[in-house]
PDB file of C-alpha atoms and ligand atoms in Angstrom:
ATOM      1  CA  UNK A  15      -2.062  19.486  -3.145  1.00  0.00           C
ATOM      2  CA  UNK A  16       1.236  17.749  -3.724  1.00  0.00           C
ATOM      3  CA  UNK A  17       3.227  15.049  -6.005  1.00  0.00           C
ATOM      4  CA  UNK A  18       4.923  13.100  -3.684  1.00  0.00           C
ATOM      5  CA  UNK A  19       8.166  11.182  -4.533  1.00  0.00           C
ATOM      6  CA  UNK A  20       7.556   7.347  -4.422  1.00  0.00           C
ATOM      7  CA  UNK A  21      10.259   5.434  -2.629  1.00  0.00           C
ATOM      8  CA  UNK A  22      11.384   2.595  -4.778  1.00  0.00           C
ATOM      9  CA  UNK A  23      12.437  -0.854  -3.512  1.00  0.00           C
ATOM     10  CA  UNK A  24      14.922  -2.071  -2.688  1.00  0.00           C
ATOM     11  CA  UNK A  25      15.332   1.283  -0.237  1.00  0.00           C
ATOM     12  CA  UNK A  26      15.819   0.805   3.217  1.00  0.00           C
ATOM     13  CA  UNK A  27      12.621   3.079   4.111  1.00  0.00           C
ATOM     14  CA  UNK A  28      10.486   0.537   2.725  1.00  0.00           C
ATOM     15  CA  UNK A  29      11.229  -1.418   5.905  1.00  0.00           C
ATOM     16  CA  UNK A  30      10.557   0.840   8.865  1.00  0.00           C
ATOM     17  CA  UNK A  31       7.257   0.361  10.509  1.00  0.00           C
ATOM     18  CA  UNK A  32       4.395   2.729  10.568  1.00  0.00           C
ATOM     19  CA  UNK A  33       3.509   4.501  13.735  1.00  0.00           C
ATOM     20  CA  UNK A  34      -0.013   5.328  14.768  1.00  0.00           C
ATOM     21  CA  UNK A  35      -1.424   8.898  14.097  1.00  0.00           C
ATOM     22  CA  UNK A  36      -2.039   9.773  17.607  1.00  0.00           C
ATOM     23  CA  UNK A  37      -3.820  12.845  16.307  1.00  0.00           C
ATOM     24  CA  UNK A  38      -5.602  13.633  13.042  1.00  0.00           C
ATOM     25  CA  UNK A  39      -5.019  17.692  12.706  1.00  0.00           C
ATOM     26  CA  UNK A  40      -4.035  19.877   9.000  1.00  0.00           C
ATOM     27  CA  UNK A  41      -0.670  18.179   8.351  1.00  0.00           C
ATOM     28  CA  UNK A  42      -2.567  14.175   8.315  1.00  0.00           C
ATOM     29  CA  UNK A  43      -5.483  16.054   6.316  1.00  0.00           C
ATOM     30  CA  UNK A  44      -2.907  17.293   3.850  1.00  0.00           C
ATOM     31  CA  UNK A  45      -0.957  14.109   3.800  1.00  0.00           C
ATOM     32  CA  UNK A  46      -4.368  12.007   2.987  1.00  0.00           C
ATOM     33  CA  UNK A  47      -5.013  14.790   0.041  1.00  0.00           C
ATOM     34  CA  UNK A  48      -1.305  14.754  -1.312  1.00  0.00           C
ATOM     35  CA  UNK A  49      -1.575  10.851  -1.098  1.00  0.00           C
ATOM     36  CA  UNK A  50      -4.274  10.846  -2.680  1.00  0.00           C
ATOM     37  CA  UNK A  51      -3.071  12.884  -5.604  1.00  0.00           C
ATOM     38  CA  UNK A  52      -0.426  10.867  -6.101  1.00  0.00           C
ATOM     39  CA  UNK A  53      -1.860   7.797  -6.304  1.00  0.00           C
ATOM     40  CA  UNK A  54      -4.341   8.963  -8.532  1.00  0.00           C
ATOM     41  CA  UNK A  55      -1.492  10.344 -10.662  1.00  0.00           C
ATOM     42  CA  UNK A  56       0.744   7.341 -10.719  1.00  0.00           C
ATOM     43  CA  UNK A  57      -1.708   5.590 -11.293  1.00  0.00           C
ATOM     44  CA  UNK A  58      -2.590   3.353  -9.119  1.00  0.00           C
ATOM     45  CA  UNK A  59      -5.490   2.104  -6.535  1.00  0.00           C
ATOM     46  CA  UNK A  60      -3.855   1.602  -3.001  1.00  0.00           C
ATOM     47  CA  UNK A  61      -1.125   4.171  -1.350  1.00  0.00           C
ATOM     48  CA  UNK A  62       0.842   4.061   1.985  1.00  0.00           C
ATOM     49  CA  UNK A  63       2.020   6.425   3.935  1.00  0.00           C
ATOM     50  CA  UNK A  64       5.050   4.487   3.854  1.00  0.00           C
ATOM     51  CA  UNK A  65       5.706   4.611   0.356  1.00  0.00           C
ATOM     52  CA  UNK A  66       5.747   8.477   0.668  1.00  0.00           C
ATOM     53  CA  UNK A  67       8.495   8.231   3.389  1.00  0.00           C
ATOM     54  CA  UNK A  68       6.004   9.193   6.011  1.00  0.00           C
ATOM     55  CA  UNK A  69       5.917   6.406   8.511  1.00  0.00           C
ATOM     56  CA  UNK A  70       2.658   7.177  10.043  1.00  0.00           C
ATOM     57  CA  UNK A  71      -0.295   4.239   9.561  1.00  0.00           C
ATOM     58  CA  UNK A  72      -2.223   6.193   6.291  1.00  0.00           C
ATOM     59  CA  UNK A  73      -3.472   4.356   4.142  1.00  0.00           C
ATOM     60  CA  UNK A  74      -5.681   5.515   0.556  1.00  0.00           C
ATOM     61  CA  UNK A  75      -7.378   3.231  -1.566  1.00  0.00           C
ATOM     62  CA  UNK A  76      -9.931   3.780  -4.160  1.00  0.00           C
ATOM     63  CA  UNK A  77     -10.984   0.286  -6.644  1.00  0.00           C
ATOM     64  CA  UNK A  78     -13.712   2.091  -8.238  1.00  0.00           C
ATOM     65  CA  UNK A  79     -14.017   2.370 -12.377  1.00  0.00           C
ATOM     66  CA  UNK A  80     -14.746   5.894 -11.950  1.00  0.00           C
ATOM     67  CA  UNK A  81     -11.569   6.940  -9.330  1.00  0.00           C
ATOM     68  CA  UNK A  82     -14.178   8.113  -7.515  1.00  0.00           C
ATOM     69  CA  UNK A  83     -14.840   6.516  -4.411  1.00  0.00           C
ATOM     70  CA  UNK A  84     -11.694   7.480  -2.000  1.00  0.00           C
ATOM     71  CA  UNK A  85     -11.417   5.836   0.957  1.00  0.00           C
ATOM     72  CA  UNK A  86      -8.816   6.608   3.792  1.00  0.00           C
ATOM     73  CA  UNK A  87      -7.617   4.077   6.612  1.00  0.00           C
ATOM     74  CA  UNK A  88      -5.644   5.921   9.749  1.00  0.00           C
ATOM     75  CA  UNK A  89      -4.368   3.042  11.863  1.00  0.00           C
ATOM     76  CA  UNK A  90      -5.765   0.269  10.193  1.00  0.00           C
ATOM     77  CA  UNK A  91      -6.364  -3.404  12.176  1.00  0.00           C
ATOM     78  CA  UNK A  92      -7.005  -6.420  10.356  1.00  0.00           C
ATOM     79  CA  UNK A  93      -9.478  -7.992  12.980  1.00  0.00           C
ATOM     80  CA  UNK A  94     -10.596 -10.936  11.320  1.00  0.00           C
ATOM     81  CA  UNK A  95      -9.790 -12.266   7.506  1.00  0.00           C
ATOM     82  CA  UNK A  96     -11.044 -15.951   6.012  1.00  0.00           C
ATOM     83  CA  UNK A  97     -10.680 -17.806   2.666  1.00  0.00           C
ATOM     84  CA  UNK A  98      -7.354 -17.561   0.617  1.00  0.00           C
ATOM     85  CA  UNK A  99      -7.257 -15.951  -2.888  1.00  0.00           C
ATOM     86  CA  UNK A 100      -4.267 -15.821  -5.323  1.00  0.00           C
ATOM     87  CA  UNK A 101      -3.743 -12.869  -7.720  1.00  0.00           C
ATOM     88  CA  UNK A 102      -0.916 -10.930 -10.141  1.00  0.00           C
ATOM     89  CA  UNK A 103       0.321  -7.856  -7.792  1.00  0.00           C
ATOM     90  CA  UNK A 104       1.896  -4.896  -9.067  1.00  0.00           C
ATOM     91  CA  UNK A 105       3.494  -2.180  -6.275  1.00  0.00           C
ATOM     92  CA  UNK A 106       4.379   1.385  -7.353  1.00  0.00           C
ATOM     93  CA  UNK A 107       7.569   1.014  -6.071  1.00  0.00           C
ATOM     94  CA  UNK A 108       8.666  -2.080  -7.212  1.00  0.00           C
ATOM     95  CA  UNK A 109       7.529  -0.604 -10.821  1.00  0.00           C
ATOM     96  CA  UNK A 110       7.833  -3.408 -13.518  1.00  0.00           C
ATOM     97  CA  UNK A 111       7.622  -6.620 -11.483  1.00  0.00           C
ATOM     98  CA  UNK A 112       4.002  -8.328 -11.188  1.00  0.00           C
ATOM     99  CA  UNK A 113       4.043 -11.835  -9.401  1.00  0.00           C
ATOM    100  CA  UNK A 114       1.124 -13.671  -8.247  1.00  0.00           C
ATOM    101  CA  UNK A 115       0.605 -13.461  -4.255  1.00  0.00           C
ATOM    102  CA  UNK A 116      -1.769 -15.451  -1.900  1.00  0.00           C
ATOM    103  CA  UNK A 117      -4.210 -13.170   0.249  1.00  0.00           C
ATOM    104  CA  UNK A 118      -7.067 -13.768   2.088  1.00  0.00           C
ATOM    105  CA  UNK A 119     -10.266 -13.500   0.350  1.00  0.00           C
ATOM    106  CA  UNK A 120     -12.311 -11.817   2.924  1.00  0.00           C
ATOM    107  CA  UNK A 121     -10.788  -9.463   5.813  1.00  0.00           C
ATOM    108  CA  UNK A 122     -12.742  -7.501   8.905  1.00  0.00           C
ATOM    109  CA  UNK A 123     -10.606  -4.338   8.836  1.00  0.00           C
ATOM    110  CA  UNK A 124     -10.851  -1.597  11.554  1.00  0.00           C
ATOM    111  CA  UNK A 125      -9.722   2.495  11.008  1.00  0.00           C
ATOM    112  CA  UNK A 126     -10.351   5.318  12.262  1.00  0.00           C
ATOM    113  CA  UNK A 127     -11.790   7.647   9.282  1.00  0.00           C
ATOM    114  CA  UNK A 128     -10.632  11.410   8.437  1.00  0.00           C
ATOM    115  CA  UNK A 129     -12.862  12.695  10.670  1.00  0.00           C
ATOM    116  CA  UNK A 130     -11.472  10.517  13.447  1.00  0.00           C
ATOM    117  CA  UNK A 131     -14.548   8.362  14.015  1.00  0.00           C
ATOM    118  CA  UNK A 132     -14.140   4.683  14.118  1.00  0.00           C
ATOM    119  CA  UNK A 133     -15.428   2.640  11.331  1.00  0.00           C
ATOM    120  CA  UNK A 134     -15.054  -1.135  10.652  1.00  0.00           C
ATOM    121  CA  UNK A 135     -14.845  -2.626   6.940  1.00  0.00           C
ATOM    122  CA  UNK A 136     -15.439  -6.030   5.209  1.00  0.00           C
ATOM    123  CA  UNK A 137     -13.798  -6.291   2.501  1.00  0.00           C
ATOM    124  CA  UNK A 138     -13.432  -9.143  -0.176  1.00  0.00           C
ATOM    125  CA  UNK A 139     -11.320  -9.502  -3.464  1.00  0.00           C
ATOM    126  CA  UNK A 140      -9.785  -6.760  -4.840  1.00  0.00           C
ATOM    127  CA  UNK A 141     -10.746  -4.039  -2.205  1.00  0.00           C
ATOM    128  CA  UNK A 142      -9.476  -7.122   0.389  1.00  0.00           C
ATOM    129  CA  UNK A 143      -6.334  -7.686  -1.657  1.00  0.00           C
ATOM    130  CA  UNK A 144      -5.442  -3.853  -1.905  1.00  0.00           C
ATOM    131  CA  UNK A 145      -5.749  -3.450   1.784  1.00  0.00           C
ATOM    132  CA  UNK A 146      -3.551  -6.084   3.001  1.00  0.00           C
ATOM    133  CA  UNK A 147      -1.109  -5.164   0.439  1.00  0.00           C
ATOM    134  CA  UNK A 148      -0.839  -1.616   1.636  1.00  0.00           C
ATOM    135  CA  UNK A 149      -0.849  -2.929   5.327  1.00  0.00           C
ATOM    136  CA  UNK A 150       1.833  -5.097   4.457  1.00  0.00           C
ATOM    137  CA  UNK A 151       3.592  -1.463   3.336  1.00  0.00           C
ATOM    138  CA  UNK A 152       2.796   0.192   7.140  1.00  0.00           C
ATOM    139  CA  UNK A 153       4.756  -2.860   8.779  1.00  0.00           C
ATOM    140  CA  UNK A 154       7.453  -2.982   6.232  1.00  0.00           C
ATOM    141  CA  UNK A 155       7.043  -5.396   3.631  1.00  0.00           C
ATOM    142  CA  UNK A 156       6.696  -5.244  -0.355  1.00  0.00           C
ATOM    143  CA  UNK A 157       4.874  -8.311  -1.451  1.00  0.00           C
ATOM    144  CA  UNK A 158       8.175  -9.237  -2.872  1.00  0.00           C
ATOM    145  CA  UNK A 159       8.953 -10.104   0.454  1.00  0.00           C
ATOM    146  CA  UNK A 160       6.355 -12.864  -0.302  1.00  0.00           C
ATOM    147  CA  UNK A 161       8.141 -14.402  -3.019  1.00  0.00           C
ATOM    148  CA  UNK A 162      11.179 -17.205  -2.838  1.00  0.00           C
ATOM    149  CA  UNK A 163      14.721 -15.902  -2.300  1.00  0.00           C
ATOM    150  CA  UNK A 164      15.280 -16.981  -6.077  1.00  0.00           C
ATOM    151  CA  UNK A 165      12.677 -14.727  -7.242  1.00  0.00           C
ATOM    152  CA  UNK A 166      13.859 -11.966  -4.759  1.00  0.00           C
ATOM    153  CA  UNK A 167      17.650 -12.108  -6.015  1.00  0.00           C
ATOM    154  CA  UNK A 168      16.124 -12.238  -9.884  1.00  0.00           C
ATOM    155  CA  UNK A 169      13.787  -9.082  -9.137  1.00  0.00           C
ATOM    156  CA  UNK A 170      16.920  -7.329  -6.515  1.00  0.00           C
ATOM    157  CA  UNK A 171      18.730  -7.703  -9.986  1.00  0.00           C
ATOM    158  CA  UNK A 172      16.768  -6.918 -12.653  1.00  0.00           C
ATOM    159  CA  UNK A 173      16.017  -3.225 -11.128  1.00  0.00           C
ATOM    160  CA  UNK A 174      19.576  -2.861 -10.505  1.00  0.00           C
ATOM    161  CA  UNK A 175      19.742  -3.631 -13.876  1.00  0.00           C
ATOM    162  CA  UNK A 176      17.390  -0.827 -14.805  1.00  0.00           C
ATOM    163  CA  UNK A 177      19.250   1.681 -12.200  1.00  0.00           C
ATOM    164  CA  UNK A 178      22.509   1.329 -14.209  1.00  0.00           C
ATOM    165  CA  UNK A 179      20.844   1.628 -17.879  1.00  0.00           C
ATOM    166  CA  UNK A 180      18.454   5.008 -16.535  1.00  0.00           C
ATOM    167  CA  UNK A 181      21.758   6.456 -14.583  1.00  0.00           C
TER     168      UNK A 181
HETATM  169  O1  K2U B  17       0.859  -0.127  -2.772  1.00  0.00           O
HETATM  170  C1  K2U B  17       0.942   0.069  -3.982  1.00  0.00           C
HETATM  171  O2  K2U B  17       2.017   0.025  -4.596  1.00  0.00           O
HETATM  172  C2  K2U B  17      -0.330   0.291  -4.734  1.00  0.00           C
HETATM  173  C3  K2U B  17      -0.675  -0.890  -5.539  1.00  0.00           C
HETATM  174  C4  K2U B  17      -1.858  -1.531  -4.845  1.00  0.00           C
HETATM  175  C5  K2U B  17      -2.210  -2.901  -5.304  1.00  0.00           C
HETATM  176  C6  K2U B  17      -1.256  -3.861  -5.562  1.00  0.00           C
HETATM  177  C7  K2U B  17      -1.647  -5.138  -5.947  1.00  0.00           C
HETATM  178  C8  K2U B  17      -2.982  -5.452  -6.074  1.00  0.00           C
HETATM  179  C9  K2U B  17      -3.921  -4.484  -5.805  1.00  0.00           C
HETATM  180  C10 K2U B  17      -3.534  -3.225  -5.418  1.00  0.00           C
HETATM  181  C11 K2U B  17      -0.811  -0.334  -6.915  1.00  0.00           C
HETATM  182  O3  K2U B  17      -2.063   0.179  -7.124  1.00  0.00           O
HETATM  183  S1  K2U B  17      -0.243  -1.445  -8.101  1.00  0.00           S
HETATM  184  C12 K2U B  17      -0.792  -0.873  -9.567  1.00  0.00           C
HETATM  185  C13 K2U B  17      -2.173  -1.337  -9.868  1.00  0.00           C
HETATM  186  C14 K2U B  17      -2.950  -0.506 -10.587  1.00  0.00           C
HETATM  187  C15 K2U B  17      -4.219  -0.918 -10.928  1.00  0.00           C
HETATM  188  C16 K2U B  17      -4.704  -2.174 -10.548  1.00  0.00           C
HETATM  189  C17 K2U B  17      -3.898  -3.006  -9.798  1.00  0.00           C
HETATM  190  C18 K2U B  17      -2.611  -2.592  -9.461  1.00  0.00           C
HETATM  191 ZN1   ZN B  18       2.824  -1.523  -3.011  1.00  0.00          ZN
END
């Protein structure tokens, strides 16, 4: 297994839109495991395929205590969602910025698994919150995309900011 470089925003790459994995063969199976690795690593509980500069819809997420409980989402569909729920968000590559974002509380999510059988999910808080965060991610948006164009500019400039001092 792999490190994989995290793209950070505001890069370009963070826009493009994921396509489905028509196929789930060695190279998606290694992807999943070097995601995986690097999310655990950063750390962090959601990753996208996106983030990784692989624009394929993969998604890993694991909210347990114990970082123990890895589960993978290959072209995942939001079916249903209900409620509304606001919370602080974080993104590993928009490291540093935390702003509060409204989600839906509960979401209906369908994926095909690993093994390339079809499961459906519902999900609620945090596990709901982490998946539409990362599906945000597979059709190009950071959930600073949420926020006002004043808090955009103020965020665009305070990593730029950060780029010059670590250059
Ligand atoms: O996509 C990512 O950058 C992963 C996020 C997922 C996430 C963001 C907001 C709310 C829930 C999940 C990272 O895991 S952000 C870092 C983090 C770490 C622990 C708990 C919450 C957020
Ligand atoms: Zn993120």
């Amino acid at each position: 297994m792999s490190l994989l470089p995290i793209l950070r925003f505001p890069d370009p790459r963070l826009k493009k839109i994921a396509v489905p994995v028509l196929k789930i063969d060695d190279s998606i199976r290694k992807l999943v495991a070097d995601m995986a690795e690097t999310m655990y690593e950063a750390p962090g509980i959601g990753l996208a395929a996106t983030q990784v500069d692989v624009h394929k819809q993969v998604v890993v997420i694991d909210t347990s205590e114990e970082k123990n409980d890895l589960r993978v989402f290959i072209n995942p569909v939001i079916e249903q969602c209900a409620g509304q729920q606001t919370g602080e968000e974080g993104c590993l590559s928009v490291p540093g910025i935390y702003n509060k974002v409204e989600r839906a509380e509960r979401v209906n999510v369908r994926y095909m698994d690993l093994d390339g059988k079809t499961q459906t999910l519902q999900a609620d808080g945090l596990l709901a919150v982490c998946i539409q965060h990362e599906m945000d991610h597979l059709n190009g948006k950071v959930f600073v995309d949420h926020l006002s164009q004043l808090k955009q500019t103020r965020i665009r400039n305070k990593l730029a900011k950060q780029a010059r001092v670590t250059a």
